[in-house]
PDB file of C-alpha atoms in Angstrom:
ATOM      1  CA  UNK A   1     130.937  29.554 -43.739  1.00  0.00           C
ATOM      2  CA  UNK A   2     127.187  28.790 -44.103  1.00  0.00           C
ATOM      3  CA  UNK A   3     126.403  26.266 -47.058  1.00  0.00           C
ATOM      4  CA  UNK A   4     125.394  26.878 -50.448  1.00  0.00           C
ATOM      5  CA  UNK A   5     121.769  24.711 -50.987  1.00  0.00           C
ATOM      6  CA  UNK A   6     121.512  22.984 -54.245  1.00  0.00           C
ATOM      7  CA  UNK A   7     117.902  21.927 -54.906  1.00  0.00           C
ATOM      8  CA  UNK A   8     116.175  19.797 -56.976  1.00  0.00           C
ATOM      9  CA  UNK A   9     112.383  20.534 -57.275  1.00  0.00           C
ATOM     10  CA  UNK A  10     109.736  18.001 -57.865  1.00  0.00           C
ATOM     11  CA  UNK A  11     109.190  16.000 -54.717  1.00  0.00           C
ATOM     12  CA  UNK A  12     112.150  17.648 -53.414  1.00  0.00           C
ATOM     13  CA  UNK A  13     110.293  20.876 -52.036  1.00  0.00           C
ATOM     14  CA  UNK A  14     106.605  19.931 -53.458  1.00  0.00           C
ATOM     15  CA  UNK A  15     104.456  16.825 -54.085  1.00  0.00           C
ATOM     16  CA  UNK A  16     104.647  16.254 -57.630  1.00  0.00           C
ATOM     17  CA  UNK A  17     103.444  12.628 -57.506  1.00  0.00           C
ATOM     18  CA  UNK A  18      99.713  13.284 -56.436  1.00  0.00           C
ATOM     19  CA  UNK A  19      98.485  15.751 -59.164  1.00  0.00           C
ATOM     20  CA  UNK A  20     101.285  17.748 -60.716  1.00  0.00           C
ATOM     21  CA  UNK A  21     103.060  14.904 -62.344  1.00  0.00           C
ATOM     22  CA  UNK A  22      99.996  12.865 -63.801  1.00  0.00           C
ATOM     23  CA  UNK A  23      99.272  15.895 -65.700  1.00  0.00           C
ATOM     24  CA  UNK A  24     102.326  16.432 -67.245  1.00  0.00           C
ATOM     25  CA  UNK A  25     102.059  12.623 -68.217  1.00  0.00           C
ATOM     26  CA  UNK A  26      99.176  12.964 -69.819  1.00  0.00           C
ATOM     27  CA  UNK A  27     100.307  16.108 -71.816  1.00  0.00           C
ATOM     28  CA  UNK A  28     102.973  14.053 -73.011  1.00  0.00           C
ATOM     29  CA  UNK A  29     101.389  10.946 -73.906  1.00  0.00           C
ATOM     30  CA  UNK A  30      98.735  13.654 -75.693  1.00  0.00           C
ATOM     31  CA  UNK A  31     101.655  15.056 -77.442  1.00  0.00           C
ATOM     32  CA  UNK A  32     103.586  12.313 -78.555  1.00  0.00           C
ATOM     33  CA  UNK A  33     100.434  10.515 -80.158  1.00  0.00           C
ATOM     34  CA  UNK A  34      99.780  13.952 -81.835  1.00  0.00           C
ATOM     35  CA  UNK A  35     103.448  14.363 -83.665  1.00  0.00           C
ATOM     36  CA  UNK A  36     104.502  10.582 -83.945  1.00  0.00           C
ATOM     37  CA  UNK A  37     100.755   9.495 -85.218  1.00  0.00           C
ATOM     38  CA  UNK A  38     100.503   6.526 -82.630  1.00  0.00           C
ATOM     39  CA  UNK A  39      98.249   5.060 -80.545  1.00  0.00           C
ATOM     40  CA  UNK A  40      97.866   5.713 -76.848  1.00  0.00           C
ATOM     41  CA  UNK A  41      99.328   2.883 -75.430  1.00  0.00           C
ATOM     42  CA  UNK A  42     101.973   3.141 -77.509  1.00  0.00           C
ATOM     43  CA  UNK A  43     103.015   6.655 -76.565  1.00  0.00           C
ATOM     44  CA  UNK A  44     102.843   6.097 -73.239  1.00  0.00           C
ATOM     45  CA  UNK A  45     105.225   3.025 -73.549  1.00  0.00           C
ATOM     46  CA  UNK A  46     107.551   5.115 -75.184  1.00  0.00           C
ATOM     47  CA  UNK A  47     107.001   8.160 -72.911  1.00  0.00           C
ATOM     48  CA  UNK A  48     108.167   5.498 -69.586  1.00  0.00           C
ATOM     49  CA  UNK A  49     110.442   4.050 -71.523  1.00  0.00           C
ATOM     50  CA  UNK A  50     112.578   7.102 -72.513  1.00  0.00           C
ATOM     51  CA  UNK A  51     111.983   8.769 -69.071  1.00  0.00           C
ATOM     52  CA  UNK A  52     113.644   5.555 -67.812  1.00  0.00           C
ATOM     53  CA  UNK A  53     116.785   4.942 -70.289  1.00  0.00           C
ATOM     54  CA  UNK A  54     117.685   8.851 -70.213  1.00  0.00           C
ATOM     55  CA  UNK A  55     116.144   9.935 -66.738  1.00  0.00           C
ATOM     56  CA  UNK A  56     113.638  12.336 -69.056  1.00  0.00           C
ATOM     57  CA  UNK A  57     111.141  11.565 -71.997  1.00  0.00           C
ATOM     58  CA  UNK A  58     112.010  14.711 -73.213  1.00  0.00           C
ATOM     59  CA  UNK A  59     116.036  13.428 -74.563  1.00  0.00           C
ATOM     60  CA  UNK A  60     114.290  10.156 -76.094  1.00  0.00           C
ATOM     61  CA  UNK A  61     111.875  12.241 -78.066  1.00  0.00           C
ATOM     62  CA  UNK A  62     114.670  14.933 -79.170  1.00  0.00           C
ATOM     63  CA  UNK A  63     117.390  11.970 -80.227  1.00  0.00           C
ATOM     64  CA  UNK A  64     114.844   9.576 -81.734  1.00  0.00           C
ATOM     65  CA  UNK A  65     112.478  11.836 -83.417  1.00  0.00           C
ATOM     66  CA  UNK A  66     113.854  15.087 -83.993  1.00  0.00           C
ATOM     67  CA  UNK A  67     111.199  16.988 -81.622  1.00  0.00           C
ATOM     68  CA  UNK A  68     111.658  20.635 -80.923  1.00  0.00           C
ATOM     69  CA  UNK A  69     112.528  21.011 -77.183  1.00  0.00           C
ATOM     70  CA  UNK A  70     110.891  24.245 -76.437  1.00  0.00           C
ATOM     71  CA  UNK A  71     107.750  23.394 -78.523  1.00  0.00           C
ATOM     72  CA  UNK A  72     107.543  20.136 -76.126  1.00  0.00           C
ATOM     73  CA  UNK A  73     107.962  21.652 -72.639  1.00  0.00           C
ATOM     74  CA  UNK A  74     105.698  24.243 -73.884  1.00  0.00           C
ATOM     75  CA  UNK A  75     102.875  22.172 -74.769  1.00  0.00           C
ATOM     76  CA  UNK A  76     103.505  19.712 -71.619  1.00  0.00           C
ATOM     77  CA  UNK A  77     104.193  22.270 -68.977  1.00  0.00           C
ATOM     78  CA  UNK A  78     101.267  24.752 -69.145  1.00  0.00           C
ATOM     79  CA  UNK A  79     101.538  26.420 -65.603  1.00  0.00           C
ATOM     80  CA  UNK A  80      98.311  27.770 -64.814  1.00  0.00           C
ATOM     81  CA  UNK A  81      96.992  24.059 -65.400  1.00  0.00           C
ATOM     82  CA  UNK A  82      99.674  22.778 -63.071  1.00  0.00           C
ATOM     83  CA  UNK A  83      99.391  25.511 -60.513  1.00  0.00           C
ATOM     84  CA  UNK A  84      96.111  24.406 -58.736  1.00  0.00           C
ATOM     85  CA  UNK A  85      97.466  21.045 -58.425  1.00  0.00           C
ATOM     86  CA  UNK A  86     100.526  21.817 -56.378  1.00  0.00           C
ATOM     87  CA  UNK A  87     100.691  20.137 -52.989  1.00  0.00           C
ATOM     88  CA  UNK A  88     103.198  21.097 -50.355  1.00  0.00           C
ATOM     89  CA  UNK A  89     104.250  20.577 -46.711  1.00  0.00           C
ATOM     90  CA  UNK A  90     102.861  23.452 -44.708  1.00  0.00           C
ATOM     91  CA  UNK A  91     106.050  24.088 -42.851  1.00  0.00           C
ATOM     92  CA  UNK A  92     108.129  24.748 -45.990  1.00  0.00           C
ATOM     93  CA  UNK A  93     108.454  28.413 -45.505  1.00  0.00           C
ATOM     94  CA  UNK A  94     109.332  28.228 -42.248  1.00  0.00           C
ATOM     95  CA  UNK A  95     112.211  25.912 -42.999  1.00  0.00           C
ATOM     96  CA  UNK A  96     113.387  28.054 -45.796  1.00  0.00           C
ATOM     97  CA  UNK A  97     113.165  31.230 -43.743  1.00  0.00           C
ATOM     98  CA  UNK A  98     115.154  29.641 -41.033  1.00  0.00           C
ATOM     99  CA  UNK A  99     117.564  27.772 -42.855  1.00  0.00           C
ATOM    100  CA  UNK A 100     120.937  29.360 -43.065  1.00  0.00           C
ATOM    101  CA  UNK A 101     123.009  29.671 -46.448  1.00  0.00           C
ATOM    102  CA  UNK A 102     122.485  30.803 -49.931  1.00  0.00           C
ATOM    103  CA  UNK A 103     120.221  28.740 -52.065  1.00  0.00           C
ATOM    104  CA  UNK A 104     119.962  27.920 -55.902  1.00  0.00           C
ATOM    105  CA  UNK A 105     117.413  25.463 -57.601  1.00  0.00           C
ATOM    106  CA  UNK A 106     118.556  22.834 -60.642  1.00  0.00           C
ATOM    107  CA  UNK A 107     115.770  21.045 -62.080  1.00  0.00           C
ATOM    108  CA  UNK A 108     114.728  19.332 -64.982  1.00  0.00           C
ATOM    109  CA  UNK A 109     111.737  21.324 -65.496  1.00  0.00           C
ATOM    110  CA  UNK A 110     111.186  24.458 -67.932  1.00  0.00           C
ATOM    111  CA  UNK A 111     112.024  27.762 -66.683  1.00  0.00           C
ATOM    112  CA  UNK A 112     108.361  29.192 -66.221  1.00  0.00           C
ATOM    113  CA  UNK A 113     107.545  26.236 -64.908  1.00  0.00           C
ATOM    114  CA  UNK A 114     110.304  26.611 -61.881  1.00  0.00           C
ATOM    115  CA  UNK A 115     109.650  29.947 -61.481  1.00  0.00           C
ATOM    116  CA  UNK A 116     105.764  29.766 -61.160  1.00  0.00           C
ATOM    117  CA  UNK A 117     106.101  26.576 -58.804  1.00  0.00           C
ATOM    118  CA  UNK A 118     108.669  28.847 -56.641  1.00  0.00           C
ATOM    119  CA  UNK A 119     106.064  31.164 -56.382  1.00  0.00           C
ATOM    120  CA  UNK A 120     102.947  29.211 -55.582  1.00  0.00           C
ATOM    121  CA  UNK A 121     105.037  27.394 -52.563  1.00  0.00           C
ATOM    122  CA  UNK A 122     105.888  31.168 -51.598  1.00  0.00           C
ATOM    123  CA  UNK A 123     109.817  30.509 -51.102  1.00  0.00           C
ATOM    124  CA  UNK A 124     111.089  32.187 -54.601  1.00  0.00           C
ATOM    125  CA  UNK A 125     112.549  34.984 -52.945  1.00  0.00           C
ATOM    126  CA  UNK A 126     115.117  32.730 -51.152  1.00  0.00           C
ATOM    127  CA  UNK A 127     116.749  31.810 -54.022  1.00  0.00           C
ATOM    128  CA  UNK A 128     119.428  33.398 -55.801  1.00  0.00           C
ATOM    129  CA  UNK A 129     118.892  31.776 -59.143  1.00  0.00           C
ATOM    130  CA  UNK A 130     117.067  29.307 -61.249  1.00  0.00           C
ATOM    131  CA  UNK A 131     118.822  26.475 -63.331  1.00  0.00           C
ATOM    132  CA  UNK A 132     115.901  24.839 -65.263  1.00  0.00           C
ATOM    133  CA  UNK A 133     116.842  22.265 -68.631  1.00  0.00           C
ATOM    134  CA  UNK A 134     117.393  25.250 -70.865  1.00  0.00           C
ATOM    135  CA  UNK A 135     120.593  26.376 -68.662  1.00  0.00           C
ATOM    136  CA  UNK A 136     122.406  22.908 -69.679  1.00  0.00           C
ATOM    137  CA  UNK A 137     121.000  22.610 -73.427  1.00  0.00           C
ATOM    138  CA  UNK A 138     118.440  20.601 -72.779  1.00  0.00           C
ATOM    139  CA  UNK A 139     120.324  17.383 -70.827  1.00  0.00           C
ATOM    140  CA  UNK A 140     118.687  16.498 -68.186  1.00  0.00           C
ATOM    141  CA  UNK A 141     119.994  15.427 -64.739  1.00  0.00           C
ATOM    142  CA  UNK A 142     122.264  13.329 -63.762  1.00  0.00           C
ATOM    143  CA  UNK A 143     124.059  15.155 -66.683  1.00  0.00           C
ATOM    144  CA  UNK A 144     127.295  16.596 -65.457  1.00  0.00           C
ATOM    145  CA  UNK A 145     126.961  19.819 -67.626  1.00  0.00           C
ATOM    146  CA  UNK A 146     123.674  21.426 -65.387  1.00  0.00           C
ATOM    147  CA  UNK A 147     125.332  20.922 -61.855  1.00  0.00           C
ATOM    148  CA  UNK A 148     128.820  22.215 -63.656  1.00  0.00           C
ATOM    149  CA  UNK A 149     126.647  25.531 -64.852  1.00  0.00           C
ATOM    150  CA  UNK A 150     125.646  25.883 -61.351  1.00  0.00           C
ATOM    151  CA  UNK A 151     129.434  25.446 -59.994  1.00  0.00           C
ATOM    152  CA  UNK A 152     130.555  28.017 -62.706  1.00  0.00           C
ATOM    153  CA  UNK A 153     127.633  30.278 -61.502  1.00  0.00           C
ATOM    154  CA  UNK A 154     128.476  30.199 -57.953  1.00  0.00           C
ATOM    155  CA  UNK A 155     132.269  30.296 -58.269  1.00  0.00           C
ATOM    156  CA  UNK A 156     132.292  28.140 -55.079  1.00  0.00           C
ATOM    157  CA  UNK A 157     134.010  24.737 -54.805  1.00  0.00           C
ATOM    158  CA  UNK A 158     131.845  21.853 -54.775  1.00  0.00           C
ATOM    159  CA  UNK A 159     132.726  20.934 -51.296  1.00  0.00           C
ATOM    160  CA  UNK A 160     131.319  23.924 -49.874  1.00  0.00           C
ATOM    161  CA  UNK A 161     127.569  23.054 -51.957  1.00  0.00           C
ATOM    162  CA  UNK A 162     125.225  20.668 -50.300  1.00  0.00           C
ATOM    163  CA  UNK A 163     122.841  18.817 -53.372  1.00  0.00           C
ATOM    164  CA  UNK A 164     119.453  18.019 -51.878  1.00  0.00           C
ATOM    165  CA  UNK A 165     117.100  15.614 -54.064  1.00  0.00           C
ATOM    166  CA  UNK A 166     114.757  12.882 -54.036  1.00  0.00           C
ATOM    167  CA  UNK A 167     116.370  11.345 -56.725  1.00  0.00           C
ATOM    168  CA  UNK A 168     119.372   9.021 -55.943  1.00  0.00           C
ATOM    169  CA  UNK A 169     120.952   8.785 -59.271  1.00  0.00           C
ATOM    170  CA  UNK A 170     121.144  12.777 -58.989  1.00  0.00           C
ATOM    171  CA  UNK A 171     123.005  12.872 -56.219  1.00  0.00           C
ATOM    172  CA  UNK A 172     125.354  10.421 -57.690  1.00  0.00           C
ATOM    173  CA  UNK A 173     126.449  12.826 -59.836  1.00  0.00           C
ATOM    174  CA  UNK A 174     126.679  15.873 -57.052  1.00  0.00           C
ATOM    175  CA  UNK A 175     128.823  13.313 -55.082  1.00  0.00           C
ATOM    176  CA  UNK A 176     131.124  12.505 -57.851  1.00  0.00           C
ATOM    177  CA  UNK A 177     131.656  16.173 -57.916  1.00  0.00           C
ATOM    178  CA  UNK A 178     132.509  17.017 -54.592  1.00  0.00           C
ATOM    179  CA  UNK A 179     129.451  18.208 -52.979  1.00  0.00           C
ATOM    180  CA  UNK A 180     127.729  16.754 -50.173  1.00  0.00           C
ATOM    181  CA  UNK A 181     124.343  14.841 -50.458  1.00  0.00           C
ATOM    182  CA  UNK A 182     121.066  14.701 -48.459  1.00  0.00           C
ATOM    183  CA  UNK A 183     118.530  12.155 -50.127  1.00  0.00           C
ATOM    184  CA  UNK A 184     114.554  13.082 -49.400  1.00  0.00           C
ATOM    185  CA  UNK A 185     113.346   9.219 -48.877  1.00  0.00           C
ATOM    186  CA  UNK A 186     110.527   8.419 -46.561  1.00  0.00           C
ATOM    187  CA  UNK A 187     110.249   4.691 -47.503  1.00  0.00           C
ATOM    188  CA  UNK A 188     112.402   1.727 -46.411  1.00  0.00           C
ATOM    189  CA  UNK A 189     115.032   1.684 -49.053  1.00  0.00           C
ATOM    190  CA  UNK A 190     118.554   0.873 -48.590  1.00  0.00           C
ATOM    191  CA  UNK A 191     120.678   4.291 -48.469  1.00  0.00           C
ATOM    192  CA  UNK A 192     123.311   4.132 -51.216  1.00  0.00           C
ATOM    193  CA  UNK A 193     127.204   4.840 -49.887  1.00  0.00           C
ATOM    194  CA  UNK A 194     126.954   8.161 -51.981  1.00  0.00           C
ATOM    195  CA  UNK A 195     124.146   9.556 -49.732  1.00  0.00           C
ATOM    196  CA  UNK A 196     125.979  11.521 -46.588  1.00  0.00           C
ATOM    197  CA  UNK A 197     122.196  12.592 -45.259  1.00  0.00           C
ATOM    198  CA  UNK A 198     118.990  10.709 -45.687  1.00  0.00           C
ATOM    199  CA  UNK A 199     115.461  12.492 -44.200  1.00  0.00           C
ATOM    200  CA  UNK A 200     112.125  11.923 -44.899  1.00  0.00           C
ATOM    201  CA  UNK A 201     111.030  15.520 -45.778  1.00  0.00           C
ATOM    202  CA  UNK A 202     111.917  19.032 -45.983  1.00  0.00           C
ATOM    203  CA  UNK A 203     111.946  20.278 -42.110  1.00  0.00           C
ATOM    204  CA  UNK A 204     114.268  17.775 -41.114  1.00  0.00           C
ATOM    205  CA  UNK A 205     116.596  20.077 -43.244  1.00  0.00           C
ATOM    206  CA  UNK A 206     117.345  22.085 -39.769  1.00  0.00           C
ATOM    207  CA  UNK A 207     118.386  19.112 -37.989  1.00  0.00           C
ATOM    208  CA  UNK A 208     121.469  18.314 -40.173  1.00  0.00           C
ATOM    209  CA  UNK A 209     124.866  18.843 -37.956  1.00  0.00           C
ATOM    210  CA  UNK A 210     125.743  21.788 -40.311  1.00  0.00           C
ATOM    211  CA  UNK A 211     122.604  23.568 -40.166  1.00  0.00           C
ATOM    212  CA  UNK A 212     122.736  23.758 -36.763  1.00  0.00           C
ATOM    213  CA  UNK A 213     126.175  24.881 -36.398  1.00  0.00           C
ATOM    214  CA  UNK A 214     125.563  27.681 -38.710  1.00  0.00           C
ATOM    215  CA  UNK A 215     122.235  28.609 -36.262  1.00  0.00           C
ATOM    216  CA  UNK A 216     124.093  28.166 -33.154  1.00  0.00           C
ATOM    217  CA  UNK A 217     126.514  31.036 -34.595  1.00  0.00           C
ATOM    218  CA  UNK A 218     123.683  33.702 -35.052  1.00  0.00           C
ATOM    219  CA  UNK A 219     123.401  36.652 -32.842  1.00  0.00           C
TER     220      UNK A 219
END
């Protein structure tokens, strides 16, 4: 049977790190000045170091401080600032149009914000569904409960789901689950024993042994 994708989003199938991610930092460092009544430099310590103790600002900010989850993504994530910024690899929707298997997203983004980046790269409509933070209350990967709301949605076994991501402590999780992992790394570090696929970017998707098995059984 074909495989059933499981994809992160930032630097997974776009370049967050040039433009897209910069801006949200500064929307957060705006924001947490604003409603904590710091200083800059002190916001943006706290905005690295949450990111860094619970893989998301957002979960230091709602535990610490009491801060309205919605009314922060909302203010960070405004998509028609992000939009313009979005830089992707020009064969994307060619691999996605090529690649065999059903396909659902999990990220730690807001929902618009998915759904709008979807839609700029021009792959939406090969994906079944959209798990964005909201789906698992808020806790961000590598919490268990948003790749177990994507198991329950697929009623599939995890061995049948292949987790792609750029972050290795995300595919941790998908590995401790069952599924298979393929790590998006194009630098020189060492590939962790929970990794079963390391490329450097999205096309090399097609080359996996499974993706070509499933091709070579087309008509």
């Amino acid at each position: 049977m074909p495989p059933i994708w499981i994809f992160d989003l930032d630097n997974t199938l776009h370049h967050a790190s040039p433009g897209v991610f910069p801006h949200i930092n500064r929307m957060m460092t705006a924001y947490i000045m604003r409603h904590l009544d710091i200083a800059e430099d002190e916001a943006q310590r706290l905005r690295a170091a949450y990111w860094r103790r619970y893989g998301a600002t957002l979960t230091g900010l709602v535990r610490h401080h009491a801060v309205d989850p919605l009314h922060f993504l909302q203010a960070t994530h405004p998509i028609d600032e992000l939009l313009p910024l979005v830089r992707f690899d020009p064969q994307l929707q060619r691999t996605f149009a090529r690649l065999p298997g059903r396909k659902v997203l999990l990220s730690n983004g807001p929902s618009w914000y998915c759904a709008g980046i979807l839609e700029r790269l021009g792959i939406d409509r090969h994906f079944s569904a959209q798990f964005a933070i909201e789906s698992a209350d808020f806790l961000p990967k590598p919490d268990v409960r948003g790749y177990r709301a994507v198991l329950a949605h697929l009623r599939a076994p995890a061995s049948r789901c292949i987790m792609v991501e750029d972050a290795r402590v995300n595919l941790r999780t998908a590995k401790r689950l069952g599924m298979r992992t393929v790590w998006i790394a194009p630098g020189q570090v060492a590939t962790p024993g929970y990794v079963d696929h390391r490329i450097a970017h999205i096309a090399q998707l097609l080359g996996l042994p499974h993706t070509a098995t499933a091709n070579s059984k087309r008509p």
